[in-house]
């Protein structure tokens, strides 16, 4: 008799470096090792900002070009004076409102801050992340940590410890497991070079929320020749699978008949013929969709599809940041 085989789903590899031990992470960072840290946005790949050898390890592991500067993570506003000489009034108001939280401020740097971190720029990017475990870790250290997102250059950012382990295995001494990131999009980046604040990366805090506090902002977010921020590179946050962005994925489906199609949908809909559908929010909630976006893209990318059709989001609130990531995934 013919025996039907159950399909065997690959189990996630368990890595011993995934840990909840904050003291272990503290010791490793003090010894100049890298530690992946959870934040509310995405997982970071952290190192002591005053240890250039440790900072170089970040660039080597990510395959990141040295022209892309890193974000410095602190736990208290008082630490700002060790990084920057002057804090514009608008920056102070933004920090007061949104820190700890998904906002990065670009401020004039102190000379002690390594050119490796700032890519030789006169400014340094800083934020206070809103994650209790990383805040506790930062409090135990007598230095801030520099941390880019913990993914190979141009890949999708990780929103769980397992995503980080899937990328780097045990090439990171420790991955501090703080659960799934609650915001799920990288921080919004703001600079103060002119009279109007400049948004360099659309992120976890909406433009509307920022403008409600400080008035109009200028958007400078696409420049492939000389990116101010790597998040500005047109091809970024990219799955290996081809991504197509469309206002109505149901219609786009027809063009891919006979192909293995996956769908990334905002709300629940019927997609006849698609073999993998990810719905980001049953109720059409943009915060929930943002939180789930990268994990859904990771799963779709693992599903060996020919194409991922992603639904374009409404251009408001975090929908603007989500569309930005999907457009960069599409290129
Ligand atoms: O949410 C986040 O910001 C996460 C978590 C881990 O904090 N980090 C993150 O880092 O997304 P990364 O390296 O993937 O992106 C850092 C961004 C880049 O776009 C970089 O160019 C920009 O910050 N950046 C850093 N320093 C800068 C500076 N001085 N001027 C302009 N942009 C800067
Ligand atoms: Mg990144």
mmCIF file of C-alpha atoms and ligand atoms in Angstrom:
data_model
loop_
_atom_site.group_PDB
_atom_site.id
_atom_site.type_symbol
_atom_site.label_atom_id
_atom_site.label_comp_id
_atom_site.label_asym_id
_atom_site.label_seq_id
_atom_site.Cartn_x
_atom_site.Cartn_y
_atom_site.Cartn_z
ATOM 1 C CA UNK A 1 0.000 0.000 0.000
ATOM 2 C CA UNK A 2 1.182 3.484 -0.836
ATOM 3 C CA UNK A 3 2.182 5.293 2.323
ATOM 4 C CA UNK A 4 1.533 9.010 2.314
ATOM 5 C CA UNK A 5 4.452 10.983 3.664
ATOM 6 C CA UNK A 6 3.653 13.937 5.856
ATOM 7 C CA UNK A 7 5.477 17.032 4.647
ATOM 8 C CA UNK A 8 8.399 17.768 6.922
ATOM 9 C CA UNK A 9 8.631 21.446 7.811
ATOM 10 C CA UNK A 10 12.141 22.605 8.625
ATOM 11 C CA UNK A 11 12.539 23.267 12.338
ATOM 12 C CA UNK A 12 14.274 26.497 13.293
ATOM 13 C CA UNK A 13 17.865 25.771 14.279
ATOM 14 C CA UNK A 14 18.336 26.326 18.012
ATOM 15 C CA UNK A 15 21.343 28.438 18.811
ATOM 16 C CA UNK A 16 23.040 28.383 22.207
ATOM 17 C CA UNK A 17 23.964 32.064 21.916
ATOM 18 C CA UNK A 18 20.326 33.169 22.314
ATOM 19 C CA UNK A 19 20.148 34.249 25.953
ATOM 20 C CA UNK A 20 18.163 36.260 28.485
ATOM 21 C CA UNK A 21 21.257 36.792 30.654
ATOM 22 C CA UNK A 22 21.833 40.564 30.769
ATOM 23 C CA UNK A 23 24.965 40.249 32.963
ATOM 24 C CA UNK A 24 26.559 37.897 30.424
ATOM 25 C CA UNK A 25 25.852 40.465 27.679
ATOM 26 C CA UNK A 26 27.327 43.209 29.860
ATOM 27 C CA UNK A 27 30.572 41.224 30.339
ATOM 28 C CA UNK A 28 30.867 40.418 26.645
ATOM 29 C CA UNK A 29 30.428 44.070 25.644
ATOM 30 C CA UNK A 30 33.008 45.120 28.271
ATOM 31 C CA UNK A 31 35.444 42.629 26.706
ATOM 32 C CA UNK A 32 34.998 44.182 23.251
ATOM 33 C CA UNK A 33 32.646 41.536 21.877
ATOM 34 C CA UNK A 34 29.488 42.079 19.837
ATOM 35 C CA UNK A 35 26.056 41.464 21.363
ATOM 36 C CA UNK A 36 22.746 41.581 19.526
ATOM 37 C CA UNK A 37 20.248 43.611 21.538
ATOM 38 C CA UNK A 38 16.462 43.831 21.336
ATOM 39 C CA UNK A 39 14.833 47.222 20.830
ATOM 40 C CA UNK A 40 11.234 48.233 20.213
ATOM 41 C CA UNK A 41 12.075 48.803 16.504
ATOM 42 C CA UNK A 42 14.358 45.986 15.343
ATOM 43 C CA UNK A 43 17.236 43.973 16.854
ATOM 44 C CA UNK A 44 20.588 45.783 16.869
ATOM 45 C CA UNK A 45 24.161 44.541 16.609
ATOM 46 C CA UNK A 46 25.861 46.338 19.474
ATOM 47 C CA UNK A 47 29.407 47.248 20.505
ATOM 48 C CA UNK A 48 31.169 49.665 22.881
ATOM 49 C CA UNK A 49 31.352 53.083 21.165
ATOM 50 C CA UNK A 50 34.836 53.727 22.634
ATOM 51 C CA UNK A 51 36.362 50.501 21.265
ATOM 52 C CA UNK A 52 37.259 50.878 17.577
ATOM 53 C CA UNK A 53 38.244 47.211 17.253
ATOM 54 C CA UNK A 54 34.772 46.170 18.437
ATOM 55 C CA UNK A 55 33.141 48.720 16.109
ATOM 56 C CA UNK A 56 35.097 47.317 13.159
ATOM 57 C CA UNK A 57 33.663 43.865 13.960
ATOM 58 C CA UNK A 58 30.147 45.267 13.337
ATOM 59 C CA UNK A 59 31.058 46.425 9.821
ATOM 60 C CA UNK A 60 32.863 43.150 9.060
ATOM 61 C CA UNK A 61 29.995 40.939 10.235
ATOM 62 C CA UNK A 62 27.294 42.921 8.415
ATOM 63 C CA UNK A 63 29.348 43.430 5.253
ATOM 64 C CA UNK A 64 28.468 47.076 5.704
ATOM 65 C CA UNK A 65 30.418 49.776 3.854
ATOM 66 C CA UNK A 66 32.290 52.194 6.101
ATOM 67 C CA UNK A 67 30.477 55.191 4.572
ATOM 68 C CA UNK A 68 27.318 54.196 6.472
ATOM 69 C CA UNK A 69 27.385 55.636 9.991
ATOM 70 C CA UNK A 70 25.970 53.886 13.072
ATOM 71 C CA UNK A 71 23.385 54.931 15.685
ATOM 72 C CA UNK A 72 24.578 55.385 19.281
ATOM 73 C CA UNK A 73 22.190 54.027 21.939
ATOM 74 C CA UNK A 74 21.972 55.619 25.388
ATOM 75 C CA UNK A 75 19.651 55.113 28.369
ATOM 76 C CA UNK A 76 19.394 58.660 29.734
ATOM 77 C CA UNK A 77 19.221 62.199 28.354
ATOM 78 C CA UNK A 78 22.131 63.199 30.629
ATOM 79 C CA UNK A 79 24.458 61.080 28.482
ATOM 80 C CA UNK A 80 23.846 63.334 25.480
ATOM 81 C CA UNK A 81 26.460 65.818 26.707
ATOM 82 C CA UNK A 82 29.153 63.123 26.321
ATOM 83 C CA UNK A 83 28.269 62.741 22.631
ATOM 84 C CA UNK A 84 27.279 66.189 21.433
ATOM 85 C CA UNK A 85 28.253 69.793 22.219
ATOM 86 C CA UNK A 86 25.000 71.500 21.345
ATOM 87 C CA UNK A 87 21.401 70.340 21.272
ATOM 88 C CA UNK A 88 19.020 72.411 19.152
ATOM 89 C CA UNK A 89 15.806 73.382 20.926
ATOM 90 C CA UNK A 90 13.721 71.389 18.423
ATOM 91 C CA UNK A 91 15.825 68.290 19.116
ATOM 92 C CA UNK A 92 15.274 68.742 22.843
ATOM 93 C CA UNK A 93 11.510 68.896 22.351
ATOM 94 C CA UNK A 94 11.479 65.817 20.148
ATOM 95 C CA UNK A 95 13.620 63.866 22.621
ATOM 96 C CA UNK A 96 11.392 64.971 25.504
ATOM 97 C CA UNK A 97 8.297 63.743 23.684
ATOM 98 C CA UNK A 98 9.473 60.562 21.975
ATOM 99 C CA UNK A 99 12.360 59.095 24.037
ATOM 100 C CA UNK A 100 12.608 56.296 24.930
ATOM 101 C CA UNK A 101 11.224 55.445 21.505
ATOM 102 C CA UNK A 102 11.731 54.969 17.765
ATOM 103 C CA UNK A 103 13.328 58.342 17.011
ATOM 104 C CA UNK A 104 16.980 59.000 16.113
ATOM 105 C CA UNK A 105 18.410 62.523 16.292
ATOM 106 C CA UNK A 106 21.403 63.667 14.243
ATOM 107 C CA UNK A 107 23.450 66.052 16.381
ATOM 108 C CA UNK A 108 26.870 67.747 16.129
ATOM 109 C CA UNK A 109 29.399 65.259 17.488
ATOM 110 C CA UNK A 110 32.075 65.630 20.124
ATOM 111 C CA UNK A 111 35.619 64.951 18.871
ATOM 112 C CA UNK A 112 35.906 61.861 21.130
ATOM 113 C CA UNK A 113 33.309 60.048 19.003
ATOM 114 C CA UNK A 114 35.119 57.802 16.563
ATOM 115 C CA UNK A 115 35.000 58.609 12.852
ATOM 116 C CA UNK A 116 34.212 54.927 12.329
ATOM 117 C CA UNK A 117 30.839 55.442 14.028
ATOM 118 C CA UNK A 118 30.002 58.671 12.213
ATOM 119 C CA UNK A 119 31.623 57.767 8.855
ATOM 120 C CA UNK A 120 33.744 60.890 9.195
ATOM 121 C CA UNK A 121 30.701 63.159 9.451
ATOM 122 C CA UNK A 122 30.628 66.067 11.898
ATOM 123 C CA UNK A 123 27.378 64.649 13.338
ATOM 124 C CA UNK A 124 26.404 61.663 15.466
ATOM 125 C CA UNK A 125 23.084 59.750 15.421
ATOM 126 C CA UNK A 126 21.624 59.055 18.882
ATOM 127 C CA UNK A 127 18.569 57.461 20.424
ATOM 128 C CA UNK A 128 17.173 56.012 23.645
ATOM 129 C CA UNK A 129 15.527 52.708 22.736
ATOM 130 C CA UNK A 130 12.305 51.667 24.490
ATOM 131 C CA UNK A 131 13.108 48.121 25.542
ATOM 132 C CA UNK A 132 13.396 47.283 29.246
ATOM 133 C CA UNK A 133 16.142 44.652 28.833
ATOM 134 C CA UNK A 134 18.356 46.849 26.657
ATOM 135 C CA UNK A 135 17.796 49.841 28.949
ATOM 136 C CA UNK A 136 18.882 47.668 31.895
ATOM 137 C CA UNK A 137 21.948 46.509 29.956
ATOM 138 C CA UNK A 138 22.857 50.106 29.042
ATOM 139 C CA UNK A 139 22.514 51.140 32.696
ATOM 140 C CA UNK A 140 25.006 48.441 33.715
ATOM 141 C CA UNK A 141 27.594 49.718 31.212
ATOM 142 C CA UNK A 142 29.718 52.819 31.566
ATOM 143 C CA UNK A 143 29.654 53.408 27.813
ATOM 144 C CA UNK A 144 26.883 53.733 25.195
ATOM 145 C CA UNK A 145 26.584 51.129 22.471
ATOM 146 C CA UNK A 146 26.640 51.673 18.730
ATOM 147 C CA UNK A 147 24.157 49.366 17.028
ATOM 148 C CA UNK A 148 22.990 49.068 13.444
ATOM 149 C CA UNK A 149 20.166 46.673 12.674
ATOM 150 C CA UNK A 150 21.403 43.072 13.095
ATOM 151 C CA UNK A 151 21.122 41.932 9.477
ATOM 152 C CA UNK A 152 23.593 41.547 6.622
ATOM 153 C CA UNK A 153 23.822 44.766 4.578
ATOM 154 C CA UNK A 154 20.627 45.445 2.520
ATOM 155 C CA UNK A 155 18.704 42.456 4.003
ATOM 156 C CA UNK A 156 15.416 42.633 5.933
ATOM 157 C CA UNK A 157 15.857 43.820 9.525
ATOM 158 C CA UNK A 158 15.368 41.226 12.279
ATOM 159 C CA UNK A 159 12.435 41.555 14.683
ATOM 160 C CA UNK A 160 13.098 38.406 16.743
ATOM 161 C CA UNK A 161 16.224 36.835 18.296
ATOM 162 C CA UNK A 162 15.703 33.856 15.978
ATOM 163 C CA UNK A 163 15.884 36.123 12.893
ATOM 164 C CA UNK A 164 19.297 37.332 14.106
ATOM 165 C CA UNK A 165 20.454 33.758 14.729
ATOM 166 C CA UNK A 166 19.197 32.710 11.283
ATOM 167 C CA UNK A 167 21.392 35.420 9.734
ATOM 168 C CA UNK A 168 24.566 35.058 11.760
ATOM 169 C CA UNK A 169 24.380 31.730 13.627
ATOM 170 C CA UNK A 170 27.010 31.621 16.344
ATOM 171 C CA UNK A 171 29.192 34.301 14.766
ATOM 172 C CA UNK A 172 27.711 36.627 17.439
ATOM 173 C CA UNK A 173 28.744 35.658 21.000
ATOM 174 C CA UNK A 174 25.283 36.516 22.411
ATOM 175 C CA UNK A 175 21.828 37.492 21.213
ATOM 176 C CA UNK A 176 19.816 39.003 24.046
ATOM 177 C CA UNK A 177 16.311 37.616 23.637
ATOM 178 C CA UNK A 178 13.740 40.313 24.355
ATOM 179 C CA UNK A 179 10.881 38.773 22.372
ATOM 180 C CA UNK A 180 9.310 40.156 19.212
ATOM 181 C CA UNK A 181 9.891 43.887 18.627
ATOM 182 C CA UNK A 182 6.766 45.890 19.436
ATOM 183 C CA UNK A 183 7.144 48.650 16.799
ATOM 184 C CA UNK A 184 8.755 46.565 14.067
ATOM 185 C CA UNK A 185 10.068 49.404 11.853
ATOM 186 C CA UNK A 186 13.430 51.126 12.282
ATOM 187 C CA UNK A 187 13.518 54.500 14.010
ATOM 188 C CA UNK A 188 12.574 57.722 12.239
ATOM 189 C CA UNK A 189 15.771 59.732 11.679
ATOM 190 C CA UNK A 190 15.774 63.533 12.006
ATOM 191 C CA UNK A 191 18.553 66.057 11.446
ATOM 192 C CA UNK A 192 18.783 69.778 12.155
ATOM 193 C CA UNK A 193 21.120 71.132 9.504
ATOM 194 C CA UNK A 194 18.800 74.005 8.527
ATOM 195 C CA UNK A 195 15.907 75.976 10.008
ATOM 196 C CA UNK A 196 13.464 73.143 9.163
ATOM 197 C CA UNK A 197 14.043 69.661 10.652
ATOM 198 C CA UNK A 198 14.989 67.090 7.995
ATOM 199 C CA UNK A 199 13.581 63.562 8.004
ATOM 200 C CA UNK A 200 16.284 61.255 6.642
ATOM 201 C CA UNK A 201 14.412 57.986 7.256
ATOM 202 C CA UNK A 202 10.686 57.397 7.603
ATOM 203 C CA UNK A 203 10.262 55.052 10.549
ATOM 204 C CA UNK A 204 8.460 54.016 13.704
ATOM 205 C CA UNK A 205 7.221 57.535 14.511
ATOM 206 C CA UNK A 206 4.949 58.993 11.861
ATOM 207 C CA UNK A 207 5.694 62.269 10.086
ATOM 208 C CA UNK A 208 2.296 63.508 11.304
ATOM 209 C CA UNK A 209 3.259 62.942 14.951
ATOM 210 C CA UNK A 210 6.532 64.819 14.454
ATOM 211 C CA UNK A 211 4.905 67.713 12.622
ATOM 212 C CA UNK A 212 2.236 67.983 15.310
ATOM 213 C CA UNK A 213 5.030 68.733 17.781
ATOM 214 C CA UNK A 214 7.538 70.827 15.807
ATOM 215 C CA UNK A 215 5.720 72.036 12.686
ATOM 216 C CA UNK A 216 6.694 71.273 9.091
ATOM 217 C CA UNK A 217 9.622 68.993 8.236
ATOM 218 C CA UNK A 218 11.612 68.452 5.039
ATOM 219 C CA UNK A 219 11.873 64.950 3.590
ATOM 220 C CA UNK A 220 15.274 63.946 2.224
ATOM 221 C CA UNK A 221 15.079 60.239 1.808
ATOM 222 C CA UNK A 222 16.341 59.131 -1.594
ATOM 223 C CA UNK A 223 19.856 59.614 -2.766
ATOM 224 C CA UNK A 224 21.670 56.647 -4.108
ATOM 225 C CA UNK A 225 24.957 58.401 -4.936
ATOM 226 C CA UNK A 226 25.799 59.698 -1.510
ATOM 227 C CA UNK A 227 23.371 58.252 0.982
ATOM 228 C CA UNK A 228 23.125 60.215 4.205
ATOM 229 C CA UNK A 229 21.686 57.082 5.710
ATOM 230 C CA UNK A 230 21.937 53.475 4.440
ATOM 231 C CA UNK A 231 18.195 53.222 4.876
ATOM 232 C CA UNK A 232 18.181 55.695 1.981
ATOM 233 C CA UNK A 233 19.763 53.290 -0.471
ATOM 234 C CA UNK A 234 17.066 52.416 -2.959
ATOM 235 C CA UNK A 235 17.711 48.690 -2.656
ATOM 236 C CA UNK A 236 17.451 47.964 1.024
ATOM 237 C CA UNK A 237 15.276 45.815 3.280
ATOM 238 C CA UNK A 238 15.201 43.372 0.365
ATOM 239 C CA UNK A 239 14.089 39.734 0.429
ATOM 240 C CA UNK A 240 15.852 37.364 -2.023
ATOM 241 C CA UNK A 241 12.484 36.714 -3.691
ATOM 242 C CA UNK A 242 11.216 39.167 -6.314
ATOM 243 C CA UNK A 243 8.779 41.668 -4.780
ATOM 244 C CA UNK A 244 6.050 43.461 -6.709
ATOM 245 C CA UNK A 245 4.134 46.299 -5.071
ATOM 246 C CA UNK A 246 0.555 46.907 -6.191
ATOM 247 C CA UNK A 247 -2.549 48.834 -5.082
ATOM 248 C CA UNK A 248 -4.746 45.785 -5.754
ATOM 249 C CA UNK A 249 -2.826 42.495 -5.380
ATOM 250 C CA UNK A 250 -5.945 40.563 -6.497
ATOM 251 C CA UNK A 251 -5.547 42.071 -9.958
ATOM 252 C CA UNK A 252 -1.768 41.660 -10.042
ATOM 253 C CA UNK A 253 -2.208 37.936 -9.259
ATOM 254 C CA UNK A 254 -3.621 37.295 -12.737
ATOM 255 C CA UNK A 255 -0.358 38.365 -14.377
ATOM 256 C CA UNK A 256 1.486 35.588 -12.533
ATOM 257 C CA UNK A 257 -0.703 32.611 -13.429
ATOM 258 C CA UNK A 258 1.293 29.373 -13.277
ATOM 259 C CA UNK A 259 3.814 30.894 -10.858
ATOM 260 C CA UNK A 260 4.257 30.261 -7.147
ATOM 261 C CA UNK A 261 2.868 33.498 -5.751
ATOM 262 C CA UNK A 262 2.917 34.767 -2.179
ATOM 263 C CA UNK A 263 0.855 37.719 -0.969
ATOM 264 C CA UNK A 264 1.584 40.350 1.634
ATOM 265 C CA UNK A 265 -1.806 41.868 2.357
ATOM 266 C CA UNK A 266 -2.759 44.696 4.709
ATOM 267 C CA UNK A 267 -6.215 43.338 5.608
ATOM 268 C CA UNK A 268 -7.907 39.968 5.150
ATOM 269 C CA UNK A 269 -8.966 39.244 1.563
ATOM 270 C CA UNK A 270 -9.347 36.242 -0.710
ATOM 271 C CA UNK A 271 -6.450 35.519 -3.088
ATOM 272 C CA UNK A 272 -7.361 32.542 -5.302
ATOM 273 C CA UNK A 273 -4.262 30.732 -6.582
ATOM 274 C CA UNK A 274 -1.784 32.254 -4.115
ATOM 275 C CA UNK A 275 0.117 29.591 -2.181
ATOM 276 C CA UNK A 276 1.177 31.699 0.809
ATOM 277 C CA UNK A 277 -0.765 34.671 2.159
ATOM 278 C CA UNK A 278 0.410 36.920 5.005
ATOM 279 C CA UNK A 279 -2.249 39.265 6.407
ATOM 280 C CA UNK A 280 -0.743 42.055 8.494
ATOM 281 C CA UNK A 281 -3.844 43.294 10.325
ATOM 282 C CA UNK A 282 -7.332 41.798 10.334
ATOM 283 C CA UNK A 283 -8.701 45.133 11.526
ATOM 284 C CA UNK A 284 -6.704 47.456 9.253
ATOM 285 C CA UNK A 285 -4.514 48.790 12.078
ATOM 286 C CA UNK A 286 -1.285 50.377 10.772
ATOM 287 C CA UNK A 287 0.672 49.941 14.036
ATOM 288 C CA UNK A 288 -0.141 46.224 14.082
ATOM 289 C CA UNK A 289 0.805 45.906 10.402
ATOM 290 C CA UNK A 290 4.155 47.639 11.016
ATOM 291 C CA UNK A 291 4.872 45.348 13.949
ATOM 292 C CA UNK A 292 4.286 42.240 11.835
ATOM 293 C CA UNK A 293 5.786 43.443 8.530
ATOM 294 C CA UNK A 294 9.370 42.142 8.673
ATOM 295 C CA UNK A 295 8.504 38.762 10.233
ATOM 296 C CA UNK A 296 5.939 38.243 7.437
ATOM 297 C CA UNK A 297 8.544 39.174 4.810
ATOM 298 C CA UNK A 298 11.027 36.736 6.398
ATOM 299 C CA UNK A 299 8.414 33.932 6.200
ATOM 300 C CA UNK A 300 7.466 34.760 2.613
ATOM 301 C CA UNK A 301 11.146 34.757 1.677
ATOM 302 C CA UNK A 302 11.551 31.277 3.201
ATOM 303 C CA UNK A 303 8.572 29.886 1.253
ATOM 304 C CA UNK A 304 10.485 29.377 -2.035
ATOM 305 C CA UNK A 305 8.091 31.488 -4.090
ATOM 306 C CA UNK A 306 8.583 32.901 -7.570
ATOM 307 C CA UNK A 307 7.188 36.267 -6.571
ATOM 308 C CA UNK A 308 5.790 38.150 -3.577
ATOM 309 C CA UNK A 309 2.971 40.572 -4.391
ATOM 310 C CA UNK A 310 2.732 43.223 -1.684
ATOM 311 C CA UNK A 311 -0.249 45.487 -1.216
ATOM 312 C CA UNK A 312 0.491 49.217 -1.198
ATOM 313 C CA UNK A 313 -0.545 50.784 2.114
ATOM 314 C CA UNK A 314 -2.588 53.939 2.665
ATOM 315 C CA UNK A 315 -0.201 56.949 2.559
ATOM 316 C CA UNK A 316 -0.811 58.057 6.131
ATOM 317 C CA UNK A 317 0.741 57.443 9.537
ATOM 318 C CA UNK A 318 2.977 54.369 9.636
ATOM 319 C CA UNK A 319 1.551 53.377 6.222
ATOM 320 C CA UNK A 320 4.031 55.906 4.760
ATOM 321 C CA UNK A 321 6.978 54.153 6.452
ATOM 322 C CA UNK A 322 5.681 50.706 5.442
ATOM 323 C CA UNK A 323 5.374 51.788 1.778
ATOM 324 C CA UNK A 324 8.922 53.163 1.953
ATOM 325 C CA UNK A 325 10.244 49.722 3.024
ATOM 326 C CA UNK A 326 8.127 47.896 0.409
ATOM 327 C CA UNK A 327 9.328 50.226 -2.368
ATOM 328 C CA UNK A 328 12.933 49.532 -1.415
ATOM 329 C CA UNK A 329 12.214 45.784 -1.272
ATOM 330 C CA UNK A 330 10.746 45.990 -4.780
ATOM 331 C CA UNK A 331 13.762 47.511 -6.546
HETATM 332 O O1 LIG B 1 15.587 51.545 14.903
HETATM 333 C C1 LIG B 1 16.774 51.701 14.640
HETATM 334 O O2 LIG B 1 17.239 52.807 14.345
HETATM 335 C C2 LIG B 1 17.684 50.470 14.679
HETATM 336 C C3 LIG B 1 17.812 49.996 16.135
HETATM 337 C C4 LIG B 1 18.792 48.867 16.290
HETATM 338 O O3 LIG B 1 18.133 51.082 16.948
HETATM 339 N N1 LIG B 1 18.952 50.753 14.118
HETATM 340 C C5 LIG B 1 19.128 50.925 12.806
HETATM 341 O O4 LIG B 1 20.451 51.110 12.451
HETATM 342 O O5 LIG B 1 18.237 50.899 12.001
HETATM 343 P P1 LIG B 1 20.967 51.068 10.942
HETATM 344 O O6 LIG B 1 22.451 51.129 11.033
HETATM 345 O O7 LIG B 1 20.382 49.924 10.247
HETATM 346 O O8 LIG B 1 20.509 52.424 10.388
HETATM 347 C C6 LIG B 1 21.138 53.581 10.916
HETATM 348 C C7 LIG B 1 20.769 54.766 10.114
HETATM 349 C C8 LIG B 1 21.411 54.688 8.785
HETATM 350 O O9 LIG B 1 20.428 55.032 7.824
HETATM 351 C C9 LIG B 1 22.540 55.712 8.920
HETATM 352 O O10 LIG B 1 22.981 56.223 7.689
HETATM 353 C C10 LIG B 1 21.877 56.746 9.772
HETATM 354 O O11 LIG B 1 21.230 55.959 10.732
HETATM 355 N N2 LIG B 1 22.874 57.604 10.383
HETATM 356 C C11 LIG B 1 23.733 57.313 11.359
HETATM 357 N N3 LIG B 1 24.523 58.360 11.643
HETATM 358 C C12 LIG B 1 24.137 59.355 10.824
HETATM 359 C C13 LIG B 1 24.568 60.705 10.627
HETATM 360 N N4 LIG B 1 25.552 61.231 11.336
HETATM 361 N N5 LIG B 1 23.932 61.428 9.682
HETATM 362 C C14 LIG B 1 22.919 60.913 8.946
HETATM 363 N N6 LIG B 1 22.472 59.638 9.094
HETATM 364 C C15 LIG B 1 23.076 58.881 10.014
HETATM 365 MG MG1 LIG B 2 19.639 48.652 8.893
#
